[in-house]
C-alpha cells in the first residue's frame, strides 16, 4: 500500500518526518515501511507555461502557432491540440525532456515555423494516456515552475506492507486512524457534501439482489446529468502517487474513495443497463463477459455476477464489463457500493486469474457499515467536478443487517497472556482510541467496529492493546520447565551422527531437489509407476517426488567434474517418496556418490581411481557405526553395472530384506552425461537401518590369554566367491577361531589359470587357557581340508 | 743376553699404553679393539694375569693387586669413553635422520556439512539447550493440518503466500513445518516444548531469496501460563546465541493466522550494525523469524482447551538465517552444490 505523505495529512495532522513515520508504522505492524525514492525524475525538464498568444499556422491548417510564457523566457511552439486556449497554463516539455515515446524534445521547424518546446497532453507529460487534448494546469501555477512541484509530485510516498488481516488499512483513513491512536491526534474524516442519507431513489432504476449469500448488502446511488471528462491535472497526479491510473472524473472519484477508505466502488453507465435494472445473482454456466481489461471471462455458478435484465455487466467485486463502462458520452450513472462475500470473491478471482484493486480488498473483507458513506463521498467528488449540480437517489438493499460484534475480555487474562501488568483503564483507553466501544465490568464488554473483521476474540483484543502499549515494553523472561527437557533422540539425532561419520570419511554433504522429472528417471532406468506424481508441477521436469536420490547425486557429481574437480565424494540424506496401495510413503534415504580420485594428489603416494570396493566400504563402515549387520546380495537396479552392483540387505527372521543397493553406474548413463570417469553410488533406506540400531550396549571381556596367529592361503577356482570361502573357514575353525582377516587376493602367473589365491590371517583364541601349537595345527588342517573338499580348492605351497 | 723385563714394570707400561689408546679411540669399533687387545681373553693384561703363577709368592701378591687395579681402572676408562663415543654417534645419527617438517603431512580428507544443515543443526542445538525436543512431521501433509487446523481456511488470503503442490485430493507438500504443531498436540497432553526442523515446499518462482524446497525450524511451547514475555525471552536469547551477544533484537507486530498476538523478530543488521546498508535496506534491522501466541482456534483444532493453556509458536527459514550468518547473497548458491563452495563450511566454527 502506497501512502502519499501529504495526502495522509488530510486525515491526521502529524508533524514528523516521513522516515520517522515509517518507524512508527513498522512498530504498529506495517512491516517494511519505507520512503520510496522519487519516481518523477523524467519530469525534470517539464515546466508550467502560460499561453500568451494563439495564431493560425501559416501553411498547415490543422496546426497553431503558440506563444508561451515560461517565466524565464518566451517560447514559440507549434501545436496541434484542439483545446489550446490563450491565458491558460499547460505542461511544457523543454528541449532535452524525454517523452514516453522515447523521443527527446528538441528545437525543430514544423512546416516552416520554428518550435522551441512542446505543449503536453497528459500522455506526453507521463501522467496518463490522454493524448487527445492538452493537460491544463491550475491557473495559479507560476509560469516556469517545475511540473513536479506544480503537480505535487515531489510529495514523499511511503510504501507499507498491510497484512491480510487488516483490509481496513488498505485505505489512507485506516492508516490515519492507527497513527491518530498512537500519537493521540484527532482523526479527520471528510464529510460528504451529499449526505449519506441522500434521499431514496424514486426514478426508474431498480436493483434486485437474488444472491444474498454472495451479496449481503448492495447500495447504489443513481446520479443524473453527470458530465464525464478528464479530471483536473492535480487530481490525476495524485492518483499517480497512489499508484492508480487516471481515467475520467467519475472513475477517478471512485478510485479516490477506494484509496482513501479502502472500499471499492464501481460506476455503471445507467443508459447501457438493459431495463435500468441491476440484478445481483449467481453466474450461469457458459455465460461470458468481456471485461474492461479487454479479456473475455467464462462465468460459473459460484461467481457473484452483476447483471441487467439480459446479460452480465460486471463480475462482482472484481472487474466491470465493457458493455456498461462509463465513457465521455455518459450522462447518467449508477454508483455501486456493496459488501460481497469475501470467500466467493476470492474463489472467482483465483479461478479466473484476475486480481484487481477491488478484488484484493473484497476478498480480505470491507466494512459493511461504510457502504452508504463511501457512495455519498464518491458522489460528492463527482458533483464537485460537474458544472451543474445533480441529485443522487439512494438504493440500499441490506436484508439481514449485521450488528457489530461484541467481545468479552478479561484484563487479568490478557495481562497473563502478554506477561504484562497493564492497568485496565489503560487498556480501555487504547481500545477506544482505535474506535472500539468499551464498557467496564467484571470482564470488559467491547463493541468491535464493523471495519475490524479481524477482531474476533480476546486474543485479538490483546494484540490491539499490545500494539499501542508497545511490543518493546514486554519484558524478556524464560520459563524453565522440569516437565519438558531437550531430549536427544529421534531419527534426526541418528542422522546427525551419520552425517558426522560420513564427513569424517571425507565425504561432503549436498542437498538436491525433491522434485524430479521423467528425463532423469528414464535415464537412470527408474520406473515411474511407483513414483508420486505432483498434480500441479511448475514444469514437467519437476513433476515427480523423487523415488531415489541417485539421479540427483550423479548430476551433482557431473557438474563438479565439469568444473574441474578431480575427486568427488558426496552424500545426501533426505526423503524419498513412493506411491503404494496403502497411499504415499516417505522414507529417509542416504545416497553416497564417489567418482574420480580416491584421495587428493600428494607427494606421499599416488592416488588411484575409486572403485566398487570404495563405495562398498563406505556402506560397511556406516553399518558398523550404526551397529546394524547387513549382507550384500548379487543383484541390483537396472541403472547399475550388472557385474558391479550389489543389493544391500538386512537379515531377518523371514529372510533377507533389500534396503538399498550400491555399485557402478551403468557406463552408458555416465557417458550420456559426459562424465569421463567411472561413477559409484550407494543408496540405502536409512529409516530401515535406523530402526535396527541396537539398544542396551553391554561390554565383552577382552581375551586374557595370548592368541595364536596363522596365515593361510587357499587357491580356489575363480567362480568361487570369497564369502563362500569365509563361510567354510568360520565354522571349521570354531570355537577357537577368534578372528579371520582377508589380507591378500592374488591372481596371476604364479598360480594356475582360472584360480584365485586368497590369503587369510587367522587368530585362534581361548578364554580359558593358552593354546597349544598342536591343537591349532590340527584345526588349521581341518580348515584346509574343508576348503579343499567343498570348494575344489587347495593350499598354496609356500 | 737380554734380561727378561721386570713384570711390574711391564704392567705399568701396558696400563699407560692402554690408557692412551682408549683416549685416542675414534669410534666404538676402535674402542672395542682396544678392549680386546688389553682386556680380552687373549689380551695383554689378561696374559699378565695368567702368568702371575710364575712369579714368587711376595711378588705375586703385589703384582696381582696392581694388575687387578689396572684392569678395573681400564674397564672404567673404556666405559666412560664408550659412553662419550655413543653419545656423539647418537647425536650424529639424529641429525642425519631429520626431515623437512614443512612438507605437507598425510592429512585425512574430511568432508563438510551442507551450510543449510549446518545452520539447522546450530538452531536445533540452541533450542535443545533451552529444553526443546526436536520432532519431525511428514513432508506430504494433509491440507487440513497444513492450513485449516492452523486457522487458515480455504478462502484465507494468507494462503497466497503458501501456494502449494498437490499430490492428491487433500494432500499437499507441506508449505511450512507448522502442521507438526497439530500432530504433536493431538498426540500428547500439555506441556509441549518442541522444535520441528524439516524441508518444506512452496510453489513459487525461485529468486535470490526464495527456493522451491527449503528448510524451516518450527517451535512450539505450550504449558500453563506461558506468556508473550516467555516468547520474547526465549527468542531473544536464541537470536543472541546465533548472531552474537552484541546483537540487538526487536519484536514488532505482524500477522499469522495461527498466532495472536503475532510478531516478527528483527535483529540489528549484521553488516552495518544498525547504521543502514543495502542488506537491511537502510532500516538497520533484518527480519529473522515469525512468532506469536498460539491462536485459540489452533488449540481447539488440536483438542486443547484454550481457557486452560497458553503457548507460543515460532518458525524460521533456515536458508534465510544461513544467508544472513554466512553473508551469502543469493539463496540459489546454496543449492548449486559446488564443492568449492561447500568445502568452505568444513570447520566446526559457526
JSON list of C-alpha atoms in Angstrom, two decimals, chain A residues 26-29 31 161 163-165 342-343 346-347 350 363-364 413 416-419 459-460 463 466-467 471-472 474-481 483-489 491-493 495-496 499-500 503-512 514-515 532-538 545-546 556 559-560 563 565 567-568 570 575 577 584 586 588 600 603-604, chain B residues 103-106 109-114 116-117 121 124-125 128 131-134 136-140 154-160 164-169 171 173 191 193 197 199 201 203-204 212-213 215 221 223-230 232-234 236 240 249-255 260-263 293 296 307 310 335-340 342-343:
[
{"chain": "A", "resi": 26, "resn": "UNK", "atom": "CA", "xyz": [6.60, -0.59, 11.49]},
{"chain": "A", "resi": 27, "resn": "UNK", "atom": "CA", "xyz": [6.01, -0.79, 15.22]},
{"chain": "A", "resi": 28, "resn": "UNK", "atom": "CA", "xyz": [2.25, -0.74, 14.56]},
{"chain": "A", "resi": 29, "resn": "UNK", "atom": "CA", "xyz": [2.56, -3.83, 12.38]},
{"chain": "A", "resi": 31, "resn": "UNK", "atom": "CA", "xyz": [6.26, -4.10, 8.03]},
{"chain": "A", "resi": 161, "resn": "UNK", "atom": "CA", "xyz": [3.04, -3.84, 3.87]},
{"chain": "A", "resi": 163, "resn": "UNK", "atom": "CA", "xyz": [-1.04, -7.89, 6.39]},
{"chain": "A", "resi": 164, "resn": "UNK", "atom": "CA", "xyz": [-4.06, -9.83, 5.10]},
{"chain": "A", "resi": 165, "resn": "UNK", "atom": "CA", "xyz": [-5.95, -9.39, 8.38]},
{"chain": "A", "resi": 342, "resn": "UNK", "atom": "CA", "xyz": [-15.15, -12.47, 0.62]},
{"chain": "A", "resi": 343, "resn": "UNK", "atom": "CA", "xyz": [-14.72, -16.23, 0.12]},
{"chain": "A", "resi": 346, "resn": "UNK", "atom": "CA", "xyz": [-11.61, -14.91, -3.67]},
{"chain": "A", "resi": 347, "resn": "UNK", "atom": "CA", "xyz": [-12.60, -18.16, -5.36]},
{"chain": "A", "resi": 350, "resn": "UNK", "atom": "CA", "xyz": [-8.40, -17.25, -8.21]},
{"chain": "A", "resi": 363, "resn": "UNK", "atom": "CA", "xyz": [-11.55, -10.89, -0.66]},
{"chain": "A", "resi": 364, "resn": "UNK", "atom": "CA", "xyz": [-9.99, -9.60, 2.54]},
{"chain": "A", "resi": 413, "resn": "UNK", "atom": "CA", "xyz": [-6.18, -12.92, 31.47]},
{"chain": "A", "resi": 416, "resn": "UNK", "atom": "CA", "xyz": [-1.25, -13.15, 31.86]},
{"chain": "A", "resi": 417, "resn": "UNK", "atom": "CA", "xyz": [-1.10, -13.88, 28.15]},
{"chain": "A", "resi": 418, "resn": "UNK", "atom": "CA", "xyz": [1.15, -10.93, 27.46]},
{"chain": "A", "resi": 419, "resn": "UNK", "atom": "CA", "xyz": [3.29, -11.20, 30.57]},
{"chain": "A", "resi": 459, "resn": "UNK", "atom": "CA", "xyz": [-6.56, -12.75, 21.82]},
{"chain": "A", "resi": 460, "resn": "UNK", "atom": "CA", "xyz": [-7.22, -10.19, 19.10]},
{"chain": "A", "resi": 463, "resn": "UNK", "atom": "CA", "xyz": [-2.93, -7.74, 20.29]},
{"chain": "A", "resi": 466, "resn": "UNK", "atom": "CA", "xyz": [-0.18, -4.62, 22.89]},
{"chain": "A", "resi": 467, "resn": "UNK", "atom": "CA", "xyz": [0.33, -2.73, 19.62]},
{"chain": "A", "resi": 471, "resn": "UNK", "atom": "CA", "xyz": [5.84, -4.77, 21.90]},
{"chain": "A", "resi": 472, "resn": "UNK", "atom": "CA", "xyz": [9.19, -3.48, 23.12]},
{"chain": "A", "resi": 474, "resn": "UNK", "atom": "CA", "xyz": [7.10, -6.55, 27.28]},
{"chain": "A", "resi": 475, "resn": "UNK", "atom": "CA", "xyz": [9.90, -7.94, 29.40]},
{"chain": "A", "resi": 476, "resn": "UNK", "atom": "CA", "xyz": [12.08, -10.83, 28.30]},
{"chain": "A", "resi": 477, "resn": "UNK", "atom": "CA", "xyz": [11.74, -13.81, 30.56]},
{"chain": "A", "resi": 478, "resn": "UNK", "atom": "CA", "xyz": [12.23, -17.50, 30.06]},
{"chain": "A", "resi": 479, "resn": "UNK", "atom": "CA", "xyz": [10.46, -20.14, 31.99]},
{"chain": "A", "resi": 480, "resn": "UNK", "atom": "CA", "xyz": [12.37, -23.28, 32.83]},
{"chain": "A", "resi": 481, "resn": "UNK", "atom": "CA", "xyz": [10.27, -26.37, 32.92]},
{"chain": "A", "resi": 483, "resn": "UNK", "atom": "CA", "xyz": [8.42, -31.27, 32.85]},
{"chain": "A", "resi": 484, "resn": "UNK", "atom": "CA", "xyz": [9.90, -30.89, 29.41]},
{"chain": "A", "resi": 485, "resn": "UNK", "atom": "CA", "xyz": [13.58, -31.09, 28.70]},
{"chain": "A", "resi": 486, "resn": "UNK", "atom": "CA", "xyz": [15.54, -31.33, 25.47]},
{"chain": "A", "resi": 487, "resn": "UNK", "atom": "CA", "xyz": [15.77, -34.99, 24.58]},
{"chain": "A", "resi": 488, "resn": "UNK", "atom": "CA", "xyz": [18.42, -36.22, 22.21]},
{"chain": "A", "resi": 489, "resn": "UNK", "atom": "CA", "xyz": [16.51, -38.89, 20.42]},
{"chain": "A", "resi": 491, "resn": "UNK", "atom": "CA", "xyz": [15.95, -40.08, 13.77]},
{"chain": "A", "resi": 492, "resn": "UNK", "atom": "CA", "xyz": [17.29, -36.53, 13.43]},
{"chain": "A", "resi": 493, "resn": "UNK", "atom": "CA", "xyz": [19.88, -37.28, 16.07]},
{"chain": "A", "resi": 495, "resn": "UNK", "atom": "CA", "xyz": [21.12, -38.71, 11.18]},
{"chain": "A", "resi": 496, "resn": "UNK", "atom": "CA", "xyz": [23.35, -36.09, 12.77]},
{"chain": "A", "resi": 499, "resn": "UNK", "atom": "CA", "xyz": [26.41, -37.04, 8.80]},
{"chain": "A", "resi": 500, "resn": "UNK", "atom": "CA", "xyz": [29.39, -36.57, 11.06]},
{"chain": "A", "resi": 503, "resn": "UNK", "atom": "CA", "xyz": [32.07, -36.15, 6.79]},
{"chain": "A", "resi": 504, "resn": "UNK", "atom": "CA", "xyz": [34.89, -37.82, 8.73]},
{"chain": "A", "resi": 505, "resn": "UNK", "atom": "CA", "xyz": [35.29, -40.21, 5.83]},
{"chain": "A", "resi": 506, "resn": "UNK", "atom": "CA", "xyz": [35.97, -37.25, 3.56]},
{"chain": "A", "resi": 507, "resn": "UNK", "atom": "CA", "xyz": [32.53, -37.14, 2.01]},
{"chain": "A", "resi": 508, "resn": "UNK", "atom": "CA", "xyz": [30.69, -33.82, 1.55]},
{"chain": "A", "resi": 509, "resn": "UNK", "atom": "CA", "xyz": [27.01, -33.30, 2.10]},
{"chain": "A", "resi": 510, "resn": "UNK", "atom": "CA", "xyz": [24.85, -31.99, -0.71]},
{"chain": "A", "resi": 511, "resn": "UNK", "atom": "CA", "xyz": [21.14, -31.25, -0.98]},
{"chain": "A", "resi": 512, "resn": "UNK", "atom": "CA", "xyz": [19.37, -31.85, -4.27]},
{"chain": "A", "resi": 514, "resn": "UNK", "atom": "CA", "xyz": [12.93, -33.11, -4.09]},
{"chain": "A", "resi": 515, "resn": "UNK", "atom": "CA", "xyz": [11.16, -32.87, -7.41]},
{"chain": "A", "resi": 532, "resn": "UNK", "atom": "CA", "xyz": [4.45, -39.92, -6.51]},
{"chain": "A", "resi": 533, "resn": "UNK", "atom": "CA", "xyz": [3.18, -37.52, -9.15]},
{"chain": "A", "resi": 534, "resn": "UNK", "atom": "CA", "xyz": [2.77, -33.81, -8.41]},
{"chain": "A", "resi": 535, "resn": "UNK", "atom": "CA", "xyz": [-0.62, -32.67, -9.67]},
{"chain": "A", "resi": 536, "resn": "UNK", "atom": "CA", "xyz": [0.34, -29.09, -10.30]},
{"chain": "A", "resi": 537, "resn": "UNK", "atom": "CA", "xyz": [4.07, -29.09, -11.01]},
{"chain": "A", "resi": 538, "resn": "UNK", "atom": "CA", "xyz": [5.91, -25.98, -12.12]},
{"chain": "A", "resi": 545, "resn": "UNK", "atom": "CA", "xyz": [8.65, -36.53, -5.95]},
{"chain": "A", "resi": 546, "resn": "UNK", "atom": "CA", "xyz": [11.97, -38.28, -6.16]},
{"chain": "A", "resi": 556, "resn": "UNK", "atom": "CA", "xyz": [25.90, -33.11, -8.74]},
{"chain": "A", "resi": 559, "resn": "UNK", "atom": "CA", "xyz": [28.52, -30.74, -12.51]},
{"chain": "A", "resi": 560, "resn": "UNK", "atom": "CA", "xyz": [31.52, -30.72, -10.19]},
{"chain": "A", "resi": 563, "resn": "UNK", "atom": "CA", "xyz": [34.04, -27.55, -13.14]},
{"chain": "A", "resi": 565, "resn": "UNK", "atom": "CA", "xyz": [37.08, -31.38, -9.64]},
{"chain": "A", "resi": 567, "resn": "UNK", "atom": "CA", "xyz": [37.76, -36.12, -6.82]},
{"chain": "A", "resi": 568, "resn": "UNK", "atom": "CA", "xyz": [34.09, -36.04, -5.96]},
{"chain": "A", "resi": 570, "resn": "UNK", "atom": "CA", "xyz": [29.33, -36.58, -1.87]},
{"chain": "A", "resi": 575, "resn": "UNK", "atom": "CA", "xyz": [13.29, -38.02, 1.96]},
{"chain": "A", "resi": 577, "resn": "UNK", "atom": "CA", "xyz": [8.78, -40.95, -1.86]},
{"chain": "A", "resi": 584, "resn": "UNK", "atom": "CA", "xyz": [2.12, -42.49, -0.08]},
{"chain": "A", "resi": 586, "resn": "UNK", "atom": "CA", "xyz": [8.13, -41.19, 2.57]},
{"chain": "A", "resi": 588, "resn": "UNK", "atom": "CA", "xyz": [14.74, -41.13, 4.87]},
{"chain": "A", "resi": 600, "resn": "UNK", "atom": "CA", "xyz": [43.80, -35.72, -3.11]},
{"chain": "A", "resi": 603, "resn": "UNK", "atom": "CA", "xyz": [53.77, -36.43, -2.64]},
{"chain": "A", "resi": 604, "resn": "UNK", "atom": "CA", "xyz": [53.36, -39.42, -0.31]},
{"chain": "B", "resi": 103, "resn": "UNK", "atom": "CA", "xyz": [56.44, -30.82, 3.80]},
{"chain": "B", "resi": 104, "resn": "UNK", "atom": "CA", "xyz": [52.68, -31.48, 3.99]},
{"chain": "B", "resi": 105, "resn": "UNK", "atom": "CA", "xyz": [51.58, -34.35, 6.21]},
{"chain": "B", "resi": 106, "resn": "UNK", "atom": "CA", "xyz": [49.37, -37.22, 5.25]},
{"chain": "B", "resi": 109, "resn": "UNK", "atom": "CA", "xyz": [40.49, -35.91, 3.77]},
{"chain": "B", "resi": 110, "resn": "UNK", "atom": "CA", "xyz": [37.42, -34.62, 5.56]},
{"chain": "B", "resi": 111, "resn": "UNK", "atom": "CA", "xyz": [34.10, -33.67, 4.03]},
{"chain": "B", "resi": 112, "resn": "UNK", "atom": "CA", "xyz": [31.75, -30.90, 5.05]},
{"chain": "B", "resi": 113, "resn": "UNK", "atom": "CA", "xyz": [28.20, -30.42, 6.15]},
{"chain": "B", "resi": 114, "resn": "UNK", "atom": "CA", "xyz": [25.85, -28.60, 3.83]},
{"chain": "B", "resi": 116, "resn": "UNK", "atom": "CA", "xyz": [21.76, -25.27, 5.35]},
{"chain": "B", "resi": 117, "resn": "UNK", "atom": "CA", "xyz": [22.05, -28.36, 7.52]},
{"chain": "B", "resi": 121, "resn": "UNK", "atom": "CA", "xyz": [21.79, -28.11, 13.50]},
{"chain": "B", "resi": 124, "resn": "UNK", "atom": "CA", "xyz": [18.48, -27.16, 17.00]},
{"chain": "B", "resi": 125, "resn": "UNK", "atom": "CA", "xyz": [21.35, -27.13, 19.50]},
{"chain": "B", "resi": 128, "resn": "UNK", "atom": "CA", "xyz": [17.75, -28.22, 22.77]},
{"chain": "B", "resi": 131, "resn": "UNK", "atom": "CA", "xyz": [14.58, -27.59, 26.88]},
{"chain": "B", "resi": 132, "resn": "UNK", "atom": "CA", "xyz": [13.04, -28.13, 23.45]},
{"chain": "B", "resi": 133, "resn": "UNK", "atom": "CA", "xyz": [12.95, -31.63, 21.99]},
{"chain": "B", "resi": 134, "resn": "UNK", "atom": "CA", "xyz": [13.09, -31.97, 18.26]},
{"chain": "B", "resi": 136, "resn": "UNK", "atom": "CA", "xyz": [9.51, -34.39, 12.88]},
{"chain": "B", "resi": 137, "resn": "UNK", "atom": "CA", "xyz": [6.49, -34.31, 10.64]},
{"chain": "B", "resi": 138, "resn": "UNK", "atom": "CA", "xyz": [5.91, -35.70, 7.16]},
{"chain": "B", "resi": 139, "resn": "UNK", "atom": "CA", "xyz": [6.62, -33.70, 4.01]},
{"chain": "B", "resi": 140, "resn": "UNK", "atom": "CA", "xyz": [3.41, -34.97, 2.46]},
{"chain": "B", "resi": 154, "resn": "UNK", "atom": "CA", "xyz": [-9.56, -22.18, 2.09]},
{"chain": "B", "resi": 155, "resn": "UNK", "atom": "CA", "xyz": [-10.68, -18.61, 1.50]},
{"chain": "B", "resi": 156, "resn": "UNK", "atom": "CA", "xyz": [-7.94, -17.05, 3.62]},
{"chain": "B", "resi": 157, "resn": "UNK", "atom": "CA", "xyz": [-5.78, -14.56, 1.70]},
{"chain": "B", "resi": 158, "resn": "UNK", "atom": "CA", "xyz": [-2.66, -15.61, 3.56]},
{"chain": "B", "resi": 159, "resn": "UNK", "atom": "CA", "xyz": [-2.83, -18.82, 1.54]},
{"chain": "B", "resi": 160, "resn": "UNK", "atom": "CA", "xyz": [-1.49, -16.63, -1.27]},
{"chain": "B", "resi": 164, "resn": "UNK", "atom": "CA", "xyz": [1.21, -25.43, -2.59]},
{"chain": "B", "resi": 165, "resn": "UNK", "atom": "CA", "xyz": [1.95, -28.54, -4.59]},
{"chain": "B", "resi": 166, "resn": "UNK", "atom": "CA", "xyz": [-0.80, -31.14, -4.51]},
{"chain": "B", "resi": 167, "resn": "UNK", "atom": "CA", "xyz": [-0.15, -34.87, -4.75]},
{"chain": "B", "resi": 168, "resn": "UNK", "atom": "CA", "xyz": [-3.76, -35.98, -4.17]},
{"chain": "B", "resi": 169, "resn": "UNK", "atom": "CA", "xyz": [-7.09, -34.55, -3.04]},
{"chain": "B", "resi": 171, "resn": "UNK", "atom": "CA", "xyz": [-2.76, -33.87, 0.33]},
{"chain": "B", "resi": 173, "resn": "UNK", "atom": "CA", "xyz": [3.62, -30.93, 0.24]},
{"chain": "B", "resi": 191, "resn": "UNK", "atom": "CA", "xyz": [3.19, -29.39, 28.41]},
{"chain": "B", "resi": 193, "resn": "UNK", "atom": "CA", "xyz": [8.06, -27.99, 24.16]},
{"chain": "B", "resi": 197, "resn": "UNK", "atom": "CA", "xyz": [13.07, -28.98, 11.66]},
{"chain": "B", "resi": 199, "resn": "UNK", "atom": "CA", "xyz": [12.04, -29.49, 4.44]},
{"chain": "B", "resi": 201, "resn": "UNK", "atom": "CA", "xyz": [7.94, -26.76, -0.44]},
{"chain": "B", "resi": 203, "resn": "UNK", "atom": "CA", "xyz": [5.04, -23.36, -5.48]},
{"chain": "B", "resi": 204, "resn": "UNK", "atom": "CA", "xyz": [6.98, -20.14, -6.03]},
{"chain": "B", "resi": 212, "resn": "UNK", "atom": "CA", "xyz": [11.02, -24.07, -4.04]},
{"chain": "B", "resi": 213, "resn": "UNK", "atom": "CA", "xyz": [12.23, -26.53, -1.44]},
{"chain": "B", "resi": 215, "resn": "UNK", "atom": "CA", "xyz": [14.15, -25.88, 5.36]},
{"chain": "B", "resi": 221, "resn": "UNK", "atom": "CA", "xyz": [5.84, -24.29, 23.73]},
{"chain": "B", "resi": 223, "resn": "UNK", "atom": "CA", "xyz": [2.06, -25.01, 29.15]},
{"chain": "B", "resi": 224, "resn": "UNK", "atom": "CA", "xyz": [0.07, -23.35, 31.85]},
{"chain": "B", "resi": 225, "resn": "UNK", "atom": "CA", "xyz": [0.70, -19.61, 31.85]},
{"chain": "B", "resi": 226, "resn": "UNK", "atom": "CA", "xyz": [3.18, -19.29, 29.03]},
{"chain": "B", "resi": 227, "resn": "UNK", "atom": "CA", "xyz": [3.22, -15.61, 28.06]},
{"chain": "B", "resi": 228, "resn": "UNK", "atom": "CA", "xyz": [4.46, -13.22, 25.46]},
{"chain": "B", "resi": 229, "resn": "UNK", "atom": "CA", "xyz": [7.27, -12.40, 27.88]},
{"chain": "B", "resi": 230, "resn": "UNK", "atom": "CA", "xyz": [8.42, -16.04, 27.69]},
{"chain": "B", "resi": 232, "resn": "UNK", "atom": "CA", "xyz": [10.43, -12.72, 23.94]},
{"chain": "B", "resi": 233, "resn": "UNK", "atom": "CA", "xyz": [12.91, -14.12, 26.45]},
{"chain": "B", "resi": 234, "resn": "UNK", "atom": "CA", "xyz": [13.31, -17.39, 24.58]},
{"chain": "B", "resi": 236, "resn": "UNK", "atom": "CA", "xyz": [15.83, -13.02, 22.10]},
{"chain": "B", "resi": 240, "resn": "UNK", "atom": "CA", "xyz": [21.88, -13.59, 20.61]},
{"chain": "B", "resi": 249, "resn": "UNK", "atom": "CA", "xyz": [16.60, -7.61, 18.88]},
{"chain": "B", "resi": 250, "resn": "UNK", "atom": "CA", "xyz": [13.26, -6.06, 18.08]},
{"chain": "B", "resi": 251, "resn": "UNK", "atom": "CA", "xyz": [9.82, -7.59, 18.15]},
{"chain": "B", "resi": 252, "resn": "UNK", "atom": "CA", "xyz": [7.23, -5.88, 16.01]},
{"chain": "B", "resi": 253, "resn": "UNK", "atom": "CA", "xyz": [3.59, -6.71, 15.32]},
{"chain": "B", "resi": 254, "resn": "UNK", "atom": "CA", "xyz": [2.82, -8.91, 12.36]},
{"chain": "B", "resi": 255, "resn": "UNK", "atom": "CA", "xyz": [0.12, -11.30, 11.25]},
{"chain": "B", "resi": 260, "resn": "UNK", "atom": "CA", "xyz": [-2.46, -13.97, 18.08]},
{"chain": "B", "resi": 261, "resn": "UNK", "atom": "CA", "xyz": [-0.82, -11.68, 19.04]},
{"chain": "B", "resi": 262, "resn": "UNK", "atom": "CA", "xyz": [1.73, -12.24, 16.31]},
{"chain": "B", "resi": 263, "resn": "UNK", "atom": "CA", "xyz": [5.16, -10.73, 15.88]},
{"chain": "B", "resi": 293, "resn": "UNK", "atom": "CA", "xyz": [0.98, -16.69, 20.95]},
{"chain": "B", "resi": 296, "resn": "UNK", "atom": "CA", "xyz": [-7.15, -20.23, 20.44]},
{"chain": "B", "resi": 307, "resn": "UNK", "atom": "CA", "xyz": [-9.01, -21.44, 28.52]},
{"chain": "B", "resi": 310, "resn": "UNK", "atom": "CA", "xyz": [-1.40, -20.86, 26.56]},
{"chain": "B", "resi": 335, "resn": "UNK", "atom": "CA", "xyz": [21.68, -25.46, -3.92]},
{"chain": "B", "resi": 336, "resn": "UNK", "atom": "CA", "xyz": [24.21, -25.32, -6.70]},
{"chain": "B", "resi": 337, "resn": "UNK", "atom": "CA", "xyz": [26.17, -27.96, -4.70]},
{"chain": "B", "resi": 338, "resn": "UNK", "atom": "CA", "xyz": [29.53, -26.70, -5.91]},
{"chain": "B", "resi": 339, "resn": "UNK", "atom": "CA", "xyz": [32.23, -28.43, -3.85]},
{"chain": "B", "resi": 340, "resn": "UNK", "atom": "CA", "xyz": [34.38, -25.31, -3.85]},
{"chain": "B", "resi": 342, "resn": "UNK", "atom": "CA", "xyz": [30.53, -26.43, 0.19]},
{"chain": "B", "resi": 343, "resn": "UNK", "atom": "CA", "xyz": [34.09, -27.06, 1.40]}
]
